Amino acid sequence: MSTILMKNAATPHSAGGKAILDAAIRLFSEQGFDGVSMRGVALEAGVSKSNIYHHFESKEALYLAIMQASAQSLSEMVETLAEGKGDFEQRLRKFAQVHLAHLFENAMTVRLLLRELFSGESKWQKIMAEQVVGGIFERLIGIFENGQKAGLLRAGVDPGLCATLILGIDLFYFQSYEMKKYPPLNRFDRPNEQFSEEMMDIILHGMLIPAGQRSLES
Amino acid sequence: MSTILMKNAATPHSAGGKAILDAAIRLFSEQGFDGVSMRGVALEAGVSKSNIYHHFESKEALYLAIMQASAQSLSEMVETLAEGKGDFEQRLRKFAQVHLAHLFENAMTVRLLLRELFSGESKWQKIMAEQVVGGIFERLIGIFENGQKAGLLRAGVDPGLCATLILGIDLFYFQSYEMKKYPPLNRFDRPNEQFSEEMMDIILHGMLIPAGQRSLES
DNA sequence: ATACTGACCGACCGGACGGTCAGTTTGCGC
DNA sequence: GCGCAAACTGACCGTCCGGTCGGTCAGTAT
């Protein structure tokens, strides 16, 4: 586990290496580790099965390389999560909006990581929890803690809970996206941006002190 | 798919049949369809592999039987979701509390169904969306629609969205439970009942019109 | 006794799996 | 052009997979 399981990992030297990674991430994200065969990856990548073993030591090493690449690309996504301009509420709305959009833009990667994160027991669960999810989580918590210091949060509202709710709803919305075409779940069907807006309307109204009543407390 | 794929399905006549179902639901919920072998099921159930084929026509038939049994047991769970006594807000809090508790009480079953529901593409996705998830969803929507008619919901708050948020948060909380032991996600760590309370504090405050301001609108 | 049934088993099958290896092709510094 | 490593291939291996088959055995109705 601690030894080097891959030979060149996320930075393949050749075109074939890149094709293998591309094919593997596509297949693994759709069908999971057990559902994918090395023959299938080779076919999808347009190379021979042996060639995969020239680049990666084993199926597990290939999977691990993809997980690492995915985790890294998602970590970089966190960097682009604009906390930027505007007041507290606008920053939060922007964060939720961008976060949800990023989930769908990196659908394959996200599905791959979520599958592993929620699969019960996984060696990489700890690492991913700390680095990938944790990064986003801490970022969002930071915003809420600033708001709390500024006296914008209602009494008894925990920044950690706030972050959990927003990230949880976004992830659930992403995960259950395919299911929304079936009744009665299709009764709630709108563009992603509108979902984010309406969701934040409710959430923020539940968390924040109304503008008219600020700094009334001690 | 339309033909009968199992011989006795969810109501096994013999002790062996029951043992097979028990073992299968345990293994499938932990490792998924591809991760489980019929030899593994036989070993876990304490019967021969051939015996499984005496009771079930194929691996897929066994899986389907388990999915149906799980879906049914979860559908029955919906019936016990007390909408009962108390005012609107108390009914909602009770619903969320009982729903979350049920998820953990039926953890294996829930994990099995969630895995299938969120796996992207599945033949049973439609059926399960309509019957299992849909049942809970409609029930919760019904409560919210009653509240809306009674003028308890803030303007622009959609009952469907409300139901989505509560169910989504509960499911996400259940799914991510194992991850909570790792930092920084462990910063938000409390008993399930307390989570449900605090979560509903925020959500309901965001959805409902405060008691003092009711029926002010036209 | 006989005939029949459902529960159950061990041995076996073809095929797909992950992985290996000897050998060929390709690209590149010299 | 030459040498050499990296890229790449097809044939092959042992193992495990889902599934089948012939048969045993207890119970039970005739």
Short mmCIF file of C-alpha atoms (C1' of nucleotides) in Angstrom, two decimals:
data_model
loop_
_atom_site.label_atom_id
_atom_site.label_comp_id
_atom_site.label_asym_id
_atom_site.label_seq_id
_atom_site.Cartn_x
_atom_site.Cartn_y
_atom_site.Cartn_z
CA MET A 1 0.00 0.00 0.00
CA SER A 2 2.80 2.35 0.82
CA THR A 3 5.01 1.09 -2.01
CA ILE A 4 4.88 2.57 -5.44
CA LEU A 5 2.16 0.75 -7.29
CA MET A 6 2.40 2.55 -10.60
CA LYS A 7 5.22 3.38 -12.92
CA ASN A 8 4.27 6.79 -14.22
CA ALA A 9 0.85 7.30 -12.69
CA ALA A 10 -0.98 10.44 -13.60
CA THR A 11 1.61 11.80 -16.03
CA PRO A 12 1.88 9.28 -18.86
CA HIS A 13 4.86 9.76 -21.21
CA SER A 14 3.19 8.30 -24.26
CA ALA A 15 -0.07 8.71 -26.14
CA GLY A 16 -0.97 5.15 -25.24
CA GLY A 17 -0.60 5.85 -21.56
CA LYS A 18 -2.98 8.78 -21.81
CA ALA A 19 -5.47 6.73 -23.80
CA ILE A 20 -5.39 4.04 -21.13
CA LEU A 21 -6.09 6.55 -18.37
CA ASP A 22 -8.91 8.13 -20.35
CA ALA A 23 -10.53 4.81 -21.11
CA ALA A 24 -10.08 3.56 -17.56
CA ILE A 25 -11.61 6.60 -15.89
CA ARG A 26 -14.60 6.36 -18.21
CA LEU A 27 -15.17 2.67 -17.59
CA PHE A 28 -14.43 2.67 -13.87
CA SER A 29 -16.73 5.61 -13.24
CA GLU A 30 -19.54 3.85 -15.06
CA GLN A 31 -19.13 0.27 -13.88
CA GLY A 32 -16.91 0.28 -10.82
CA PHE A 33 -13.76 -1.70 -10.09
CA ASP A 34 -15.25 -5.17 -10.29
CA GLY A 35 -17.38 -4.40 -13.32
CA VAL A 36 -14.40 -3.48 -15.51
CA SER A 37 -11.96 -5.95 -17.06
CA MET A 38 -8.45 -5.18 -18.21
CA ARG A 39 -9.48 -6.50 -21.61
CA GLY A 40 -12.27 -3.99 -21.65
CA VAL A 41 -9.91 -1.14 -20.80
CA ALA A 42 -7.49 -2.26 -23.51
CA LEU A 43 -10.25 -2.42 -26.09
CA GLU A 44 -11.62 1.00 -25.11
CA ALA A 45 -8.14 2.53 -25.16
CA GLY A 46 -7.21 0.91 -28.47
CA VAL A 47 -4.10 -0.80 -27.09
CA SER A 48 -3.18 -4.33 -26.14
CA LYS A 49 -3.83 -5.64 -22.68
CA SER A 50 -0.12 -6.28 -22.21
CA ASN A 51 0.55 -2.64 -22.91
CA ILE A 52 -1.50 -1.64 -19.91
CA TYR A 53 0.78 -3.80 -17.78
CA HIS A 54 3.74 -2.01 -19.32
CA HIS A 55 2.39 1.24 -17.86
CA PHE A 56 0.72 0.00 -14.70
CA GLU A 57 1.76 -2.79 -12.41
CA SER A 58 -1.70 -4.18 -11.84
CA LYS A 59 -5.40 -3.49 -12.14
CA GLU A 60 -5.38 -2.10 -8.63
CA ALA A 61 -2.46 0.18 -9.49
CA LEU A 62 -4.34 1.48 -12.52
CA TYR A 63 -7.39 2.11 -10.39
CA LEU A 64 -5.30 3.84 -7.74
CA ALA A 65 -3.63 6.04 -10.35
CA ILE A 66 -7.03 7.09 -11.61
CA MET A 67 -8.29 7.76 -8.13
CA GLN A 68 -5.27 9.93 -7.42
CA ALA A 69 -5.60 11.81 -10.68
CA SER A 70 -9.30 12.31 -10.05
CA ALA A 71 -8.73 13.44 -6.49
CA GLN A 72 -6.10 15.89 -7.64
CA SER A 73 -8.22 17.31 -10.44
CA LEU A 74 -11.06 17.72 -7.98
CA SER A 75 -8.75 19.33 -5.44
CA GLU A 76 -7.76 21.83 -8.09
CA MET A 77 -11.43 22.40 -8.69
CA VAL A 78 -11.68 23.51 -5.09
CA GLU A 79 -9.15 26.26 -5.80
CA THR A 80 -11.45 27.70 -8.43
CA LEU A 81 -14.40 27.76 -6.03
CA ALA A 82 -14.77 31.51 -5.98
CA GLU A 83 -15.38 32.88 -2.53
CA GLY A 84 -15.02 36.30 -4.07
CA LYS A 85 -16.96 39.50 -4.13
CA GLY A 86 -20.19 40.56 -2.60
CA ASP A 87 -21.67 40.27 0.85
CA PHE A 88 -21.86 37.16 2.97
CA GLU A 89 -25.06 35.86 1.42
CA GLN A 90 -23.91 36.50 -2.13
CA ARG A 91 -20.66 34.66 -1.48
CA LEU A 92 -22.54 31.65 -0.19
CA ARG A 93 -24.94 31.63 -3.13
CA LYS A 94 -22.05 31.88 -5.52
CA PHE A 95 -20.22 29.08 -3.77
CA ALA A 96 -23.21 26.75 -3.93
CA GLN A 97 -23.85 27.64 -7.56
CA VAL A 98 -20.28 27.03 -8.66
CA HIS A 99 -19.96 23.91 -6.58
CA LEU A 100 -23.03 22.33 -8.13
CA ALA A 101 -21.91 23.29 -11.62
CA HIS A 102 -18.49 21.77 -10.98
CA LEU A 103 -20.08 18.49 -9.92
CA PHE A 104 -21.83 18.16 -13.27
CA GLU A 105 -18.84 19.37 -15.28
CA ASN A 106 -16.66 16.70 -13.68
CA ALA A 107 -19.42 14.13 -13.57
CA MET A 108 -17.22 11.12 -14.38
CA THR A 109 -14.58 12.05 -11.84
CA VAL A 110 -17.12 12.85 -9.17
CA ARG A 111 -19.01 9.62 -9.71
CA LEU A 112 -15.78 7.67 -9.46
CA LEU A 113 -14.84 9.25 -6.15
CA LEU A 114 -18.34 9.11 -4.70
CA ARG A 115 -18.59 5.42 -5.49
CA GLU A 116 -15.43 4.83 -3.49
CA LEU A 117 -16.35 7.22 -0.69
CA PHE A 118 -19.76 5.70 -0.06
CA SER A 119 -18.88 2.07 -0.70
CA GLY A 120 -18.62 1.33 2.99
CA GLU A 121 -15.00 0.43 3.44
CA SER A 122 -12.10 1.65 1.41
CA LYS A 123 -8.41 2.18 1.93
CA TRP A 124 -8.51 5.57 0.27
CA GLN A 125 -11.56 6.75 2.14
CA LYS A 126 -9.42 8.44 4.77
CA ILE A 127 -7.13 10.14 2.27
CA MET A 128 -9.99 11.34 0.13
CA ALA A 129 -12.04 12.47 3.08
CA GLU A 130 -9.14 14.57 4.30
CA GLN A 131 -7.97 15.96 1.00
CA VAL A 132 -10.83 16.13 -1.46
CA VAL A 133 -14.03 16.46 0.49
CA GLY A 134 -12.25 18.01 3.44
CA GLY A 135 -10.85 20.80 1.28
CA ILE A 136 -14.24 21.88 0.05
CA PHE A 137 -15.75 21.37 3.46
CA GLU A 138 -13.20 23.52 5.27
CA ARG A 139 -13.51 26.21 2.67
CA LEU A 140 -17.24 26.44 3.12
CA ILE A 141 -16.95 26.23 6.89
CA GLY A 142 -14.51 29.13 6.76
CA ILE A 143 -17.07 31.32 5.04
CA PHE A 144 -19.69 30.43 7.61
CA GLU A 145 -17.35 31.06 10.53
CA ASN A 146 -16.58 34.50 9.19
CA GLY A 147 -20.28 35.14 8.96
CA GLN A 148 -20.74 33.91 12.48
CA LYS A 149 -18.04 36.25 13.81
CA ALA A 150 -19.76 39.09 11.98
CA GLY A 151 -22.96 38.19 13.81
CA LEU A 152 -24.84 37.19 10.72
CA LEU A 153 -25.80 33.69 11.85
CA ARG A 154 -28.79 32.96 13.99
CA ALA A 155 -28.07 31.78 17.51
CA GLY A 156 -27.41 28.05 17.82
CA VAL A 157 -26.62 27.61 14.14
CA ASP A 158 -23.43 25.57 13.72
CA PRO A 159 -21.13 26.48 10.79
CA GLY A 160 -20.22 22.80 10.43
CA LEU A 161 -23.87 21.88 10.11
CA CYS A 162 -24.44 24.66 7.57
CA ALA A 163 -21.61 23.39 5.40
CA THR A 164 -22.84 19.82 5.72
CA LEU A 165 -26.33 20.77 4.59
CA ILE A 166 -25.24 22.66 1.49
CA LEU A 167 -22.65 20.12 0.36
CA GLY A 168 -24.97 17.24 1.19
CA ILE A 169 -27.84 18.66 -0.80
CA ASP A 170 -25.62 19.40 -3.76
CA LEU A 171 -24.16 15.90 -3.75
CA PHE A 172 -27.54 14.26 -3.30
CA TYR A 173 -28.97 16.34 -6.13
CA PHE A 174 -26.10 15.27 -8.35
CA GLN A 175 -26.36 11.62 -7.37
CA SER A 176 -30.08 11.39 -7.85
CA TYR A 177 -30.09 13.32 -11.11
CA GLU A 178 -30.83 10.28 -13.26
CA MET A 179 -33.79 9.35 -11.11
CA LYS A 180 -35.59 12.62 -11.64
CA LYS A 181 -37.12 11.50 -14.92
CA TYR A 182 -39.41 9.06 -13.16
CA PRO A 183 -42.63 10.03 -11.38
CA PRO A 184 -43.30 11.14 -8.77
CA LEU A 185 -39.78 12.48 -8.42
CA ASN A 186 -40.10 14.39 -11.67
CA ARG A 187 -42.59 16.70 -10.00
CA PHE A 188 -39.59 18.65 -8.92
CA ASP A 189 -37.85 19.37 -12.18
CA ARG A 190 -36.01 22.59 -12.99
CA PRO A 191 -32.63 23.74 -14.29
CA ASN A 192 -29.69 23.17 -11.95
CA GLU A 193 -29.12 26.90 -11.48
CA GLN A 194 -32.70 27.43 -10.43
CA PHE A 195 -32.50 24.52 -8.02
CA SER A 196 -29.44 26.05 -6.43
CA GLU A 197 -31.16 29.41 -6.09
CA GLU A 198 -34.37 28.08 -4.58
CA MET A 199 -32.46 25.74 -2.32
CA MET A 200 -30.28 28.56 -1.03
CA ASP A 201 -33.34 30.74 -0.54
CA ILE A 202 -34.63 28.28 1.99
CA ILE A 203 -31.31 27.30 3.55
CA LEU A 204 -30.03 30.83 3.98
CA HIS A 205 -33.34 32.05 5.31
CA GLY A 206 -33.06 29.30 7.87
CA MET A 207 -29.50 30.11 8.85
CA LEU A 208 -29.18 33.86 8.68
CA ILE A 209 -30.51 36.69 10.74
CA PRO A 210 -32.79 38.86 8.58
CA ALA A 211 -31.12 42.04 7.37
CA GLY A 212 -33.48 44.22 9.39
CA GLN A 213 -32.67 42.61 12.72
CA ARG A 214 -28.88 42.46 12.71
CA SER A 215 -26.75 43.15 15.81
CA LEU A 216 -29.76 43.25 18.05
CA GLU A 217 -28.27 40.57 20.28
CA SER A 218 -25.84 41.36 23.12
CA MET B 1 -37.08 -9.72 -17.73
CA SER B 2 -40.81 -10.27 -17.78
CA THR B 3 -40.50 -14.00 -17.28
CA ILE B 4 -40.32 -15.54 -13.87
CA LEU B 5 -36.68 -15.47 -12.89
CA MET B 6 -36.96 -17.10 -9.51
CA LYS B 7 -38.67 -20.17 -8.18
CA ASN B 8 -39.85 -19.09 -4.78
CA ALA B 9 -38.35 -15.65 -4.43
CA ALA B 10 -38.92 -13.85 -1.19
CA THR B 11 -40.81 -16.60 0.59
CA PRO B 12 -38.40 -19.55 0.87
CA HIS B 13 -39.98 -22.86 1.87
CA SER B 14 -36.90 -24.29 3.53
CA ALA B 15 -34.36 -23.19 6.07
CA GLY B 16 -31.71 -23.30 3.40
CA GLY B 17 -33.60 -20.89 1.20
CA LYS B 18 -33.84 -18.40 4.03
CA ALA B 19 -30.13 -18.79 4.81
CA ILE B 20 -29.30 -18.09 1.17
CA LEU B 21 -31.37 -14.91 1.14
CA ASP B 22 -29.85 -13.73 4.41
CA ALA B 23 -26.31 -14.37 3.25
CA ALA B 24 -26.95 -12.83 -0.15
CA ILE B 25 -28.43 -9.60 1.15
CA ARG B 26 -25.50 -9.22 3.53
CA LEU B 27 -22.88 -9.80 0.85
CA PHE B 28 -24.57 -7.89 -1.96
CA SER B 29 -25.16 -4.85 0.23
CA GLU B 30 -21.49 -4.81 1.20
CA GLN B 31 -19.80 -5.66 -2.08
CA GLY B 32 -22.31 -5.15 -4.86
CA PHE B 33 -23.40 -7.53 -7.60
CA ASP B 34 -20.02 -7.95 -9.30
CA GLY B 35 -18.11 -8.21 -6.05
CA VAL B 36 -20.03 -11.25 -4.84
CA SER B 37 -19.60 -14.79 -6.13
CA MET B 38 -22.12 -17.58 -5.89
CA ARG B 39 -19.45 -19.60 -4.11
CA GLY B 40 -19.19 -16.82 -1.57
CA VAL B 41 -22.93 -16.79 -1.02
CA ALA B 42 -22.97 -20.57 -0.64
CA LEU B 43 -20.15 -20.46 1.88
CA GLU B 44 -21.78 -17.66 3.86
CA ALA B 45 -25.13 -19.44 3.83
CA GLY B 46 -23.63 -22.79 4.75
CA VAL B 47 -25.07 -24.58 1.74
CA SER B 48 -23.66 -25.89 -1.51
CA LYS B 49 -23.48 -23.73 -4.58
CA SER B 50 -25.74 -26.15 -6.41
CA ASN B 51 -28.38 -25.68 -3.76
CA ILE B 52 -28.60 -22.00 -4.59
CA TYR B 53 -29.40 -22.94 -8.16
CA HIS B 54 -32.05 -25.27 -6.85
CA HIS B 55 -33.78 -22.26 -5.30
CA PHE B 56 -32.87 -19.52 -7.77
CA GLU B 57 -32.48 -19.76 -11.51
CA SER B 58 -29.39 -17.57 -11.75
CA LYS B 59 -27.25 -15.07 -9.94
CA GLU B 60 -29.32 -12.29 -11.43
CA ALA B 61 -32.52 -13.95 -10.26
CA LEU B 62 -31.12 -14.17 -6.74
CA TYR B 63 -30.15 -10.52 -6.86
CA LEU B 64 -33.56 -9.54 -8.19
CA ALA B 65 -35.31 -11.53 -5.48
CA ILE B 66 -33.28 -9.69 -2.88
CA MET B 67 -33.98 -6.33 -4.46
CA GLN B 68 -37.69 -7.06 -4.47
CA ALA B 69 -37.66 -8.24 -0.87
CA SER B 70 -35.67 -5.17 0.14
CA ALA B 71 -37.91 -2.81 -1.76
CA GLN B 72 -40.96 -4.37 -0.19
CA SER B 73 -39.57 -4.23 3.33
CA LEU B 74 -38.67 -0.61 2.77
CA SER B 75 -42.10 0.12 1.33
CA GLU B 76 -43.60 -1.31 4.48
CA MET B 77 -41.28 0.94 6.42
CA VAL B 78 -42.97 3.87 4.75
CA GLU B 79 -46.27 2.79 6.23
CA THR B 80 -44.84 3.13 9.71
CA LEU B 81 -43.62 6.67 9.04
CA ALA B 82 -45.85 8.34 11.55
CA GLU B 83 -47.38 11.52 10.23
CA GLY B 84 -49.35 11.58 13.45
CA LYS B 85 -50.18 14.01 16.14
CA GLY B 86 -49.08 17.53 16.78
CA ASP B 87 -49.01 20.65 14.68
CA PHE B 88 -47.46 21.00 11.24
CA GLU B 89 -43.94 21.60 12.46
CA GLN B 90 -44.04 18.77 14.97
CA ARG B 91 -45.27 16.36 12.31
CA LEU B 92 -42.40 17.30 10.04
CA ARG B 93 -39.82 16.95 12.79
CA LYS B 94 -41.23 13.58 13.73
CA PHE B 95 -41.18 12.47 10.10
CA ALA B 96 -37.54 13.44 9.64
CA GLN B 97 -36.55 11.85 12.92
CA VAL B 98 -38.28 8.54 12.19
CA HIS B 99 -37.08 8.51 8.59
CA LEU B 100 -33.45 8.92 9.59
CA ALA B 101 -33.77 6.28 12.30
CA HIS B 102 -35.30 3.87 9.79
CA LEU B 103 -32.39 4.36 7.42
CA PHE B 104 -29.94 3.21 10.06
CA GLU B 105 -32.16 0.41 11.32
CA ASN B 106 -32.40 -1.01 7.81
CA ALA B 107 -28.84 -0.11 6.89
CA MET B 108 -28.11 -3.19 4.79
CA THR B 109 -31.32 -2.95 2.84
CA VAL B 110 -30.96 0.78 2.30
CA ARG B 111 -27.37 0.47 1.15
CA LEU B 112 -28.38 -2.24 -1.31
CA LEU B 113 -31.11 -0.12 -2.85
CA LEU B 114 -29.08 3.10 -2.86
CA ARG B 115 -26.25 1.35 -4.66
CA GLU B 116 -28.66 0.36 -7.40
CA LEU B 117 -30.48 3.69 -7.48
CA PHE B 118 -27.34 5.76 -7.87
CA SER B 119 -25.38 3.39 -10.10
CA GLY B 120 -26.25 5.39 -13.19
CA GLU B 121 -28.23 2.92 -15.21
CA SER B 122 -30.35 0.12 -13.91
CA LYS B 123 -33.41 -1.77 -15.03
CA TRP B 124 -35.02 -1.48 -11.63
CA GLN B 125 -34.29 2.18 -11.24
CA LYS B 126 -37.68 3.14 -12.60
CA ILE B 127 -39.60 0.66 -10.48
CA MET B 128 -37.75 1.58 -7.33
CA ALA B 129 -38.00 5.29 -7.99
CA GLU B 130 -41.75 4.97 -8.36
CA GLN B 131 -42.48 2.57 -5.54
CA VAL B 132 -39.84 2.90 -2.85
CA VAL B 133 -38.48 6.42 -2.99
CA GLY B 134 -41.63 7.78 -4.55
CA GLY B 135 -43.74 6.49 -1.68
CA ILE B 136 -41.73 8.33 0.93
CA PHE B 137 -41.44 11.36 -1.30
CA GLU B 138 -45.16 11.66 -1.93
CA ARG B 139 -45.92 11.18 1.72
CA LEU B 140 -43.65 14.02 2.72
CA ILE B 141 -44.89 16.21 -0.11
CA GLY B 142 -48.42 15.60 1.10
CA ILE B 143 -47.57 16.99 4.52
CA PHE B 144 -46.00 20.06 2.97
CA GLU B 145 -48.93 20.66 0.64
CA ASN B 146 -51.30 20.57 3.57
CA GLY B 147 -49.12 23.10 5.30
CA GLN B 148 -49.10 25.24 2.21
CA LYS B 149 -52.89 25.22 1.98
CA ALA B 150 -53.01 26.22 5.62
CA GLY B 151 -50.81 29.18 4.76
CA LEU B 152 -47.88 28.03 6.85
CA LEU B 153 -45.26 28.08 4.10
CA ARG B 154 -43.39 31.18 3.06
CA ALA B 155 -44.20 32.55 -0.38
CA GLY B 156 -42.30 30.91 -3.22
CA VAL B 157 -41.42 27.83 -1.22
CA ASP B 158 -42.13 24.70 -3.27
CA PRO B 159 -43.40 21.62 -1.37
CA GLY B 160 -41.49 19.40 -3.78
CA LEU B 161 -38.28 21.23 -3.02
CA CYS B 162 -38.91 21.00 0.70
CA ALA B 163 -39.36 17.24 0.49
CA THR B 164 -36.26 16.91 -1.67
CA LEU B 165 -34.15 18.81 0.83
CA ILE B 166 -35.16 16.79 3.86
CA LEU B 167 -34.93 13.40 2.19
CA GLY B 168 -31.71 14.38 0.46
CA ILE B 169 -30.03 15.51 3.65
CA ASP B 170 -31.13 12.37 5.49
CA LEU B 171 -29.83 10.12 2.73
CA PHE B 172 -26.57 12.02 2.40
CA TYR B 173 -26.09 11.89 6.16
CA PHE B 174 -26.67 8.15 6.11
CA GLN B 175 -24.39 7.58 3.12
CA SER B 176 -21.52 9.63 4.48
CA TYR B 177 -21.77 8.23 7.99
CA GLU B 178 -18.60 6.15 7.73
CA MET B 179 -16.63 9.17 6.56
CA LYS B 180 -17.37 11.23 9.63
CA LYS B 181 -14.56 9.69 11.62
CA TYR B 182 -11.93 11.43 9.54
CA PRO B 183 -10.91 15.07 9.93
CA PRO B 184 -12.01 17.63 9.04
CA LEU B 185 -15.42 16.05 8.61
CA ASN B 186 -15.44 14.85 12.21
CA ARG B 187 -15.77 18.47 13.31
CA PHE B 188 -19.46 17.92 12.91
CA ASP B 189 -20.08 14.92 15.10
CA ARG B 190 -23.22 14.41 17.17
CA PRO B 191 -25.89 11.76 17.77
CA ASN B 192 -28.25 11.15 14.89
CA GLU B 193 -31.24 12.48 16.81
CA GLN B 194 -29.46 15.71 17.53
CA PHE B 195 -28.45 16.06 13.91
CA SER B 196 -32.04 15.65 12.85
CA GLU B 197 -33.17 18.28 15.35
CA GLU B 198 -30.58 20.88 14.43
CA MET B 199 -31.04 20.22 10.75
CA MET B 200 -34.79 20.67 11.01
CA ASP B 201 -34.29 23.83 13.07
CA ILE B 202 -32.57 25.41 10.11
CA ILE B 203 -34.69 23.89 7.36
CA LEU B 204 -38.03 24.65 8.97
CA HIS B 205 -36.97 28.16 9.88
CA GLY B 206 -36.15 28.61 6.23
CA MET B 207 -39.43 27.21 4.98
CA LEU B 208 -42.06 28.28 7.44
CA ILE B 209 -43.67 31.57 8.27
CA PRO B 210 -42.87 32.48 11.87
CA ALA B 211 -45.75 31.81 14.28
CA GLY B 212 -46.24 35.50 15.02
CA GLN B 213 -46.75 36.52 11.41
CA ARG B 214 -49.23 33.95 10.13
CA SER B 215 -52.12 34.74 7.80
CA LEU B 216 -50.90 38.26 7.14
CA GLU B 217 -50.89 37.65 3.41
CA SER B 218 -54.01 38.20 1.30
"C1'" DA C 1 -43.00 -52.04 -1.30
"C1'" DT C 2 -43.39 -48.47 -4.83
"C1'" DA C 3 -43.25 -44.19 -6.94
"C1'" DC C 4 -42.54 -39.65 -6.62
"C1'" DT C 5 -40.88 -35.08 -4.76
"C1'" DG C 6 -38.02 -31.37 -3.11
"C1'" DA C 7 -33.67 -30.34 -0.69
"C1'" DC C 8 -29.20 -30.96 -1.18
"C1'" DC C 9 -24.36 -32.26 -2.72
"C1'" DG C 10 -19.59 -32.99 -5.34
"C1'" DA C 11 -17.63 -33.01 -9.66
"C1'" DC C 12 -17.30 -30.94 -13.65
"C1'" DC C 13 -17.64 -27.48 -17.93
"C1'" DG C 14 -16.52 -23.57 -21.01
"C1'" DG C 15 -15.18 -19.15 -20.66
"C1'" DA C 16 -13.45 -14.88 -18.77
"C1'" DC C 17 -10.50 -13.15 -15.54
"C1'" DG C 18 -5.78 -10.87 -13.98
"C1'" DG C 19 -1.29 -11.39 -15.08
"C1'" DT C 20 3.29 -13.04 -17.60
"C1'" DC C 21 6.65 -13.38 -21.15
"C1'" DA C 22 9.33 -13.71 -25.32
"C1'" DG C 23 9.63 -11.16 -29.03
"C1'" DT C 24 8.76 -7.15 -32.41
"C1'" DT C 25 8.32 -2.31 -33.54
"C1'" DT C 26 9.26 2.51 -32.78
"C1'" DG C 27 11.64 6.63 -31.64
"C1'" DC C 28 15.82 8.97 -30.50
"C1'" DG C 29 20.62 10.23 -29.12
"C1'" DC C 30 24.97 9.28 -31.22
"C1'" DG D 1 23.27 3.84 -39.92
"C1'" DC D 2 23.62 1.99 -35.10
"C1'" DG D 3 22.36 0.85 -30.61
"C1'" DC D 4 19.34 0.79 -27.08
"C1'" DA D 5 15.56 1.69 -24.25
"C1'" DA D 6 10.81 2.39 -24.18
"C1'" DA D 7 6.38 1.22 -26.41
"C1'" DC D 8 3.90 -2.27 -27.78
"C1'" DT D 9 2.03 -7.04 -29.18
"C1'" DG D 10 0.04 -11.99 -29.29
"C1'" DA D 11 0.21 -16.25 -27.26
"C1'" DC D 12 -0.10 -18.27 -23.11
"C1'" DC D 13 -0.87 -19.56 -17.86
"C1'" DG D 14 -3.33 -20.66 -13.61
"C1'" DT D 15 -7.41 -19.34 -11.30
"C1'" DC D 16 -11.98 -18.32 -10.48
"C1'" DC D 17 -16.36 -17.40 -12.41
"C1'" DG D 18 -21.54 -18.66 -13.39
"C1'" DG D 19 -23.83 -22.53 -14.42
"C1'" DT D 20 -24.85 -27.78 -15.29
"C1'" DC D 21 -25.25 -32.63 -14.31
"C1'" DG D 22 -25.85 -37.01 -12.21
"C1'" DG D 23 -26.95 -38.62 -8.14
"C1'" DT D 24 -28.18 -39.20 -2.76
"C1'" DC D 25 -31.46 -38.98 0.76
"C1'" DA D 26 -35.48 -38.10 3.75
"C1'" DG D 27 -40.27 -37.66 3.57
"C1'" DT D 28 -44.79 -38.98 1.91
"C1'" DA D 29 -48.64 -40.31 -0.73
"C1'" DT D 30 -50.33 -44.54 -3.05
#
